Every structure is written in C-alpha cells, then in structure tokens.
C-alpha cells in the first residue's frame, strides 16, 4: 500500500527520480545506487509537505515495467495511517492531543516523519481514533 514506484531519469551523467503518486518527491544521485539510497528521503520530505498543507497522503500505485520501488519503513507507514485517519475524521493535531491527553508538541511528533516515535505511541493514537495497528511479514 505504501511501496511507492519511482521513475529514474538520466541527465548529463547524473540521475534523478520522480514519483507518480507523490509528484513532490524527488531524489538525485551520481549513480542509480546513490539515487535509490536517497529516494526515501525525498519521499519523506514530500510526506512532510503533505502534513504541513493538511493534505491526505495517497496510497502507492503498482509499479510499472522499468520503475524501482521504495518501501517505506513500518513506523513511517503507521504515521501515514495515523495522519490519513485524522484527515478522514476531520481532526487536527490539537484534537489528537486532547484525545490522548498529551501536549500539542507530543501529538505533533506523532505525525512528524522526521521524528522517531515509539511505535506504541502511534498504536495508542490509532486506537484512540478507532483503528488497530496490525503488522505482517511477507516474503521479500
């Protein structure tokens, strides 16, 4: 659901990527390996923009031939679900803070993709919004 395909472009001996599902996400590198190593950072920055603008984060589309896939870490996926659930329910960070009985800065960090939150905190927030966090393991 949040394994985003990226398209790699070559220009003047350098590489850059675009993401069809998140047009704001870009990365660059001198090699494809460097580009792919930077790709998550580009997506994470774009997710931060979506939160700052109060926009829902779109799910990933299936990869097409020739595209690479960037899989988001489990904590990031949990934060995406938390953010999108808040959007669906018309809640702001201040509302989440009140629901959880925490300060506004603490609630803000739960939807901050640059901040490492404890997964239990995200799980608690999702539960307060009527959701249950479920983890699954799949073959690589």
PDB file of C-alpha atoms in Angstrom:
ATOM      1  CA  UNK A   1       0.000   0.000   0.000  1.00  0.00           C
ATOM      2  CA  UNK A   2       2.912   2.373   0.650  1.00  0.00           C
ATOM      3  CA  UNK A   3       5.584   0.867  -1.600  1.00  0.00           C
ATOM      4  CA  UNK A   4       5.977   3.772  -3.973  1.00  0.00           C
ATOM      5  CA  UNK A   5       7.201   3.286  -7.540  1.00  0.00           C
ATOM      6  CA  UNK A   6       9.734   5.808  -8.772  1.00  0.00           C
ATOM      7  CA  UNK A   7      10.904   6.545 -12.283  1.00  0.00           C
ATOM      8  CA  UNK A   8      14.625   7.080 -12.775  1.00  0.00           C
ATOM      9  CA  UNK A   9      15.773   9.744 -15.240  1.00  0.00           C
ATOM     10  CA  UNK A  10      19.295  10.252 -16.573  1.00  0.00           C
ATOM     11  CA  UNK A  11      20.656  13.663 -17.422  1.00  0.00           C
ATOM     12  CA  UNK A  12      24.248  14.747 -18.058  1.00  0.00           C
ATOM     13  CA  UNK A  13      25.721  11.703 -16.314  1.00  0.00           C
ATOM     14  CA  UNK A  14      23.571  12.130 -13.198  1.00  0.00           C
ATOM     15  CA  UNK A  15      20.325  10.528 -12.115  1.00  0.00           C
ATOM     16  CA  UNK A  16      17.146  11.914 -10.604  1.00  0.00           C
ATOM     17  CA  UNK A  17      13.812  10.358  -9.780  1.00  0.00           C
ATOM     18  CA  UNK A  18      10.165  11.245  -9.881  1.00  0.00           C
ATOM     19  CA  UNK A  19       7.284   9.550  -8.115  1.00  0.00           C
ATOM     20  CA  UNK A  20       3.966   9.409  -9.990  1.00  0.00           C
ATOM     21  CA  UNK A  21       1.924   9.083  -6.789  1.00  0.00           C
ATOM     22  CA  UNK A  22       3.731  11.879  -4.942  1.00  0.00           C
ATOM     23  CA  UNK A  23       4.851  14.463  -7.520  1.00  0.00           C
ATOM     24  CA  UNK A  24       6.630  16.488  -4.819  1.00  0.00           C
ATOM     25  CA  UNK A  25       9.026  13.591  -4.128  1.00  0.00           C
ATOM     26  CA  UNK A  26      12.387  13.764  -5.886  1.00  0.00           C
ATOM     27  CA  UNK A  27      15.845  12.409  -5.280  1.00  0.00           C
ATOM     28  CA  UNK A  28      19.164  12.571  -7.079  1.00  0.00           C
ATOM     29  CA  UNK A  29      22.499  10.808  -7.238  1.00  0.00           C
ATOM     30  CA  UNK A  30      25.623  10.338  -9.295  1.00  0.00           C
ATOM     31  CA  UNK A  31      24.739   6.654  -9.680  1.00  0.00           C
ATOM     32  CA  UNK A  32      21.466   4.758  -9.619  1.00  0.00           C
ATOM     33  CA  UNK A  33      22.583   3.211  -6.318  1.00  0.00           C
ATOM     34  CA  UNK A  34      23.088   6.649  -4.775  1.00  0.00           C
ATOM     35  CA  UNK A  35      19.766   7.804  -6.170  1.00  0.00           C
ATOM     36  CA  UNK A  36      17.943   4.832  -4.667  1.00  0.00           C
ATOM     37  CA  UNK A  37      19.706   5.365  -1.334  1.00  0.00           C
ATOM     38  CA  UNK A  38      18.347   8.947  -1.347  1.00  0.00           C
ATOM     39  CA  UNK A  39      14.865   8.093  -2.607  1.00  0.00           C
ATOM     40  CA  UNK A  40      13.277   7.524   0.804  1.00  0.00           C
ATOM     41  CA  UNK A  41      14.494  10.935   1.989  1.00  0.00           C
ATOM     42  CA  UNK A  42      12.786  12.573  -0.999  1.00  0.00           C
ATOM     43  CA  UNK A  43       9.531  10.785  -0.259  1.00  0.00           C
ATOM     44  CA  UNK A  44       9.764  11.550   3.468  1.00  0.00           C
ATOM     45  CA  UNK A  45      10.239  15.248   2.725  1.00  0.00           C
ATOM     46  CA  UNK A  46       7.201  15.197   0.426  1.00  0.00           C
ATOM     47  CA  UNK A  47       5.116  13.499   3.149  1.00  0.00           C
ATOM     48  CA  UNK A  48       6.094  16.332   5.482  1.00  0.00           C
ATOM     49  CA  UNK A  49       4.832  18.807   2.885  1.00  0.00           C
ATOM     50  CA  UNK A  50       1.504  16.958   2.718  1.00  0.00           C
ATOM     51  CA  UNK A  51       1.115  17.188   6.504  1.00  0.00           C
ATOM     52  CA  UNK A  52       2.119  20.880   6.518  1.00  0.00           C
ATOM     53  CA  UNK A  53      -0.507  21.557   3.844  1.00  0.00           C
ATOM     54  CA  UNK A  54      -3.172  19.445   5.574  1.00  0.00           C
ATOM     55  CA  UNK A  55      -3.448  17.031   2.637  1.00  0.00           C
ATOM     56  CA  UNK A  56      -4.088  13.288   2.761  1.00  0.00           C
ATOM     57  CA  UNK A  57      -1.216  11.051   1.703  1.00  0.00           C
ATOM     58  CA  UNK A  58      -2.063   8.957  -1.360  1.00  0.00           C
ATOM     59  CA  UNK A  59      -1.555   5.203  -1.488  1.00  0.00           C
ATOM     60  CA  UNK A  60       1.031   3.817  -3.872  1.00  0.00           C
ATOM     61  CA  UNK A  61       0.093   2.571  -7.309  1.00  0.00           C
ATOM     62  CA  UNK A  62       1.515  -0.669  -8.707  1.00  0.00           C
ATOM     63  CA  UNK A  63       4.975  -0.315 -10.221  1.00  0.00           C
ATOM     64  CA  UNK A  64       5.220  -0.351 -13.999  1.00  0.00           C
ATOM     65  CA  UNK A  65       7.958  -2.029 -16.001  1.00  0.00           C
ATOM     66  CA  UNK A  66      11.273  -0.231 -15.509  1.00  0.00           C
ATOM     67  CA  UNK A  67      10.295   1.503 -12.275  1.00  0.00           C
ATOM     68  CA  UNK A  68      12.014   0.973  -8.941  1.00  0.00           C
ATOM     69  CA  UNK A  69      10.040   0.613  -5.713  1.00  0.00           C
ATOM     70  CA  UNK A  70      10.721   2.481  -2.466  1.00  0.00           C
ATOM     71  CA  UNK A  71       9.244   0.660   0.518  1.00  0.00           C
ATOM     72  CA  UNK A  72       8.524   2.889   3.496  1.00  0.00           C
ATOM     73  CA  UNK A  73       9.683   1.758   6.944  1.00  0.00           C
ATOM     74  CA  UNK A  74       6.983   0.344   9.260  1.00  0.00           C
ATOM     75  CA  UNK A  75       6.982   3.400  11.540  1.00  0.00           C
ATOM     76  CA  UNK A  76       6.503   5.729   8.576  1.00  0.00           C
ATOM     77  CA  UNK A  77       3.606   3.612   7.287  1.00  0.00           C
ATOM     78  CA  UNK A  78       1.990   3.724  10.745  1.00  0.00           C
ATOM     79  CA  UNK A  79       2.356   7.527  10.791  1.00  0.00           C
ATOM     80  CA  UNK A  80       0.835   7.760   7.304  1.00  0.00           C
ATOM     81  CA  UNK A  81      -2.166   5.754   8.501  1.00  0.00           C
ATOM     82  CA  UNK A  82      -2.471   7.942  11.590  1.00  0.00           C
ATOM     83  CA  UNK A  83      -2.339  11.118   9.516  1.00  0.00           C
ATOM     84  CA  UNK A  84      -4.828   9.859   6.922  1.00  0.00           C
ATOM     85  CA  UNK A  85      -7.216   8.694   9.652  1.00  0.00           C
ATOM     86  CA  UNK A  86      -7.038  12.137  11.239  1.00  0.00           C
ATOM     87  CA  UNK A  87      -7.843  13.701   7.846  1.00  0.00           C
ATOM     88  CA  UNK A  88     -10.775  11.303   7.277  1.00  0.00           C
ATOM     89  CA  UNK A  89     -12.197  12.199  10.689  1.00  0.00           C
ATOM     90  CA  UNK A  90     -11.609  15.932  10.249  1.00  0.00           C
ATOM     91  CA  UNK A  91      -9.195  16.083  13.179  1.00  0.00           C
ATOM     92  CA  UNK A  92      -6.302  18.439  13.720  1.00  0.00           C
ATOM     93  CA  UNK A  93      -3.184  17.798  15.773  1.00  0.00           C
ATOM     94  CA  UNK A  94      -4.751  19.773  18.633  1.00  0.00           C
ATOM     95  CA  UNK A  95      -7.711  17.365  18.589  1.00  0.00           C
ATOM     96  CA  UNK A  96      -5.349  14.391  18.721  1.00  0.00           C
ATOM     97  CA  UNK A  97      -3.503  15.964  21.661  1.00  0.00           C
ATOM     98  CA  UNK A  98      -6.787  16.350  23.578  1.00  0.00           C
ATOM     99  CA  UNK A  99      -7.865  12.776  22.774  1.00  0.00           C
ATOM    100  CA  UNK A 100      -4.559  11.390  24.025  1.00  0.00           C
ATOM    101  CA  UNK A 101      -4.200  13.771  26.957  1.00  0.00           C
ATOM    102  CA  UNK A 102      -0.779  14.932  25.758  1.00  0.00           C
ATOM    103  CA  UNK A 103       0.717  18.294  24.855  1.00  0.00           C
ATOM    104  CA  UNK A 104       0.458  19.686  21.350  1.00  0.00           C
ATOM    105  CA  UNK A 105       4.218  19.179  20.697  1.00  0.00           C
ATOM    106  CA  UNK A 106       3.941  15.497  21.673  1.00  0.00           C
ATOM    107  CA  UNK A 107       0.983  14.986  19.310  1.00  0.00           C
ATOM    108  CA  UNK A 108       2.780  16.890  16.549  1.00  0.00           C
ATOM    109  CA  UNK A 109       5.734  14.492  16.734  1.00  0.00           C
ATOM    110  CA  UNK A 110       3.371  11.556  16.097  1.00  0.00           C
ATOM    111  CA  UNK A 111       2.766  12.862  12.563  1.00  0.00           C
ATOM    112  CA  UNK A 112       6.274  14.247  12.055  1.00  0.00           C
ATOM    113  CA  UNK A 113       8.076  11.965   9.608  1.00  0.00           C
ATOM    114  CA  UNK A 114      11.459  13.350  10.678  1.00  0.00           C
ATOM    115  CA  UNK A 115      10.877  12.365  14.327  1.00  0.00           C
ATOM    116  CA  UNK A 116      11.373   8.804  15.567  1.00  0.00           C
ATOM    117  CA  UNK A 117       8.329   7.950  17.676  1.00  0.00           C
ATOM    118  CA  UNK A 118       7.770   4.836  19.708  1.00  0.00           C
ATOM    119  CA  UNK A 119       5.511   2.525  17.741  1.00  0.00           C
ATOM    120  CA  UNK A 120       3.437   2.033  20.914  1.00  0.00           C
ATOM    121  CA  UNK A 121       2.626   5.765  20.907  1.00  0.00           C
ATOM    122  CA  UNK A 122       1.440   5.617  17.314  1.00  0.00           C
ATOM    123  CA  UNK A 123      -0.535   2.474  18.104  1.00  0.00           C
ATOM    124  CA  UNK A 124      -2.205   4.242  21.048  1.00  0.00           C
ATOM    125  CA  UNK A 125      -3.101   7.220  18.847  1.00  0.00           C
ATOM    126  CA  UNK A 126      -4.584   4.969  16.172  1.00  0.00           C
ATOM    127  CA  UNK A 127      -6.592   3.140  18.832  1.00  0.00           C
ATOM    128  CA  UNK A 128      -7.964   6.466  20.088  1.00  0.00           C
ATOM    129  CA  UNK A 129      -9.207   7.055  16.536  1.00  0.00           C
ATOM    130  CA  UNK A 130     -10.871   3.643  16.328  1.00  0.00           C
ATOM    131  CA  UNK A 131      -8.115   1.870  14.407  1.00  0.00           C
ATOM    132  CA  UNK A 132      -5.906  -1.092  15.254  1.00  0.00           C
ATOM    133  CA  UNK A 133      -2.305  -1.349  14.174  1.00  0.00           C
ATOM    134  CA  UNK A 134      -1.519  -4.704  12.590  1.00  0.00           C
ATOM    135  CA  UNK A 135       1.910  -5.887  11.477  1.00  0.00           C
ATOM    136  CA  UNK A 136       2.514  -8.577   8.893  1.00  0.00           C
ATOM    137  CA  UNK A 137       5.622 -10.161   7.479  1.00  0.00           C
ATOM    138  CA  UNK A 138       5.880 -11.134   3.818  1.00  0.00           C
ATOM    139  CA  UNK A 139       8.474 -12.839   1.717  1.00  0.00           C
ATOM    140  CA  UNK A 140      10.965 -10.394   0.240  1.00  0.00           C
TER     141      UNK A 140
END
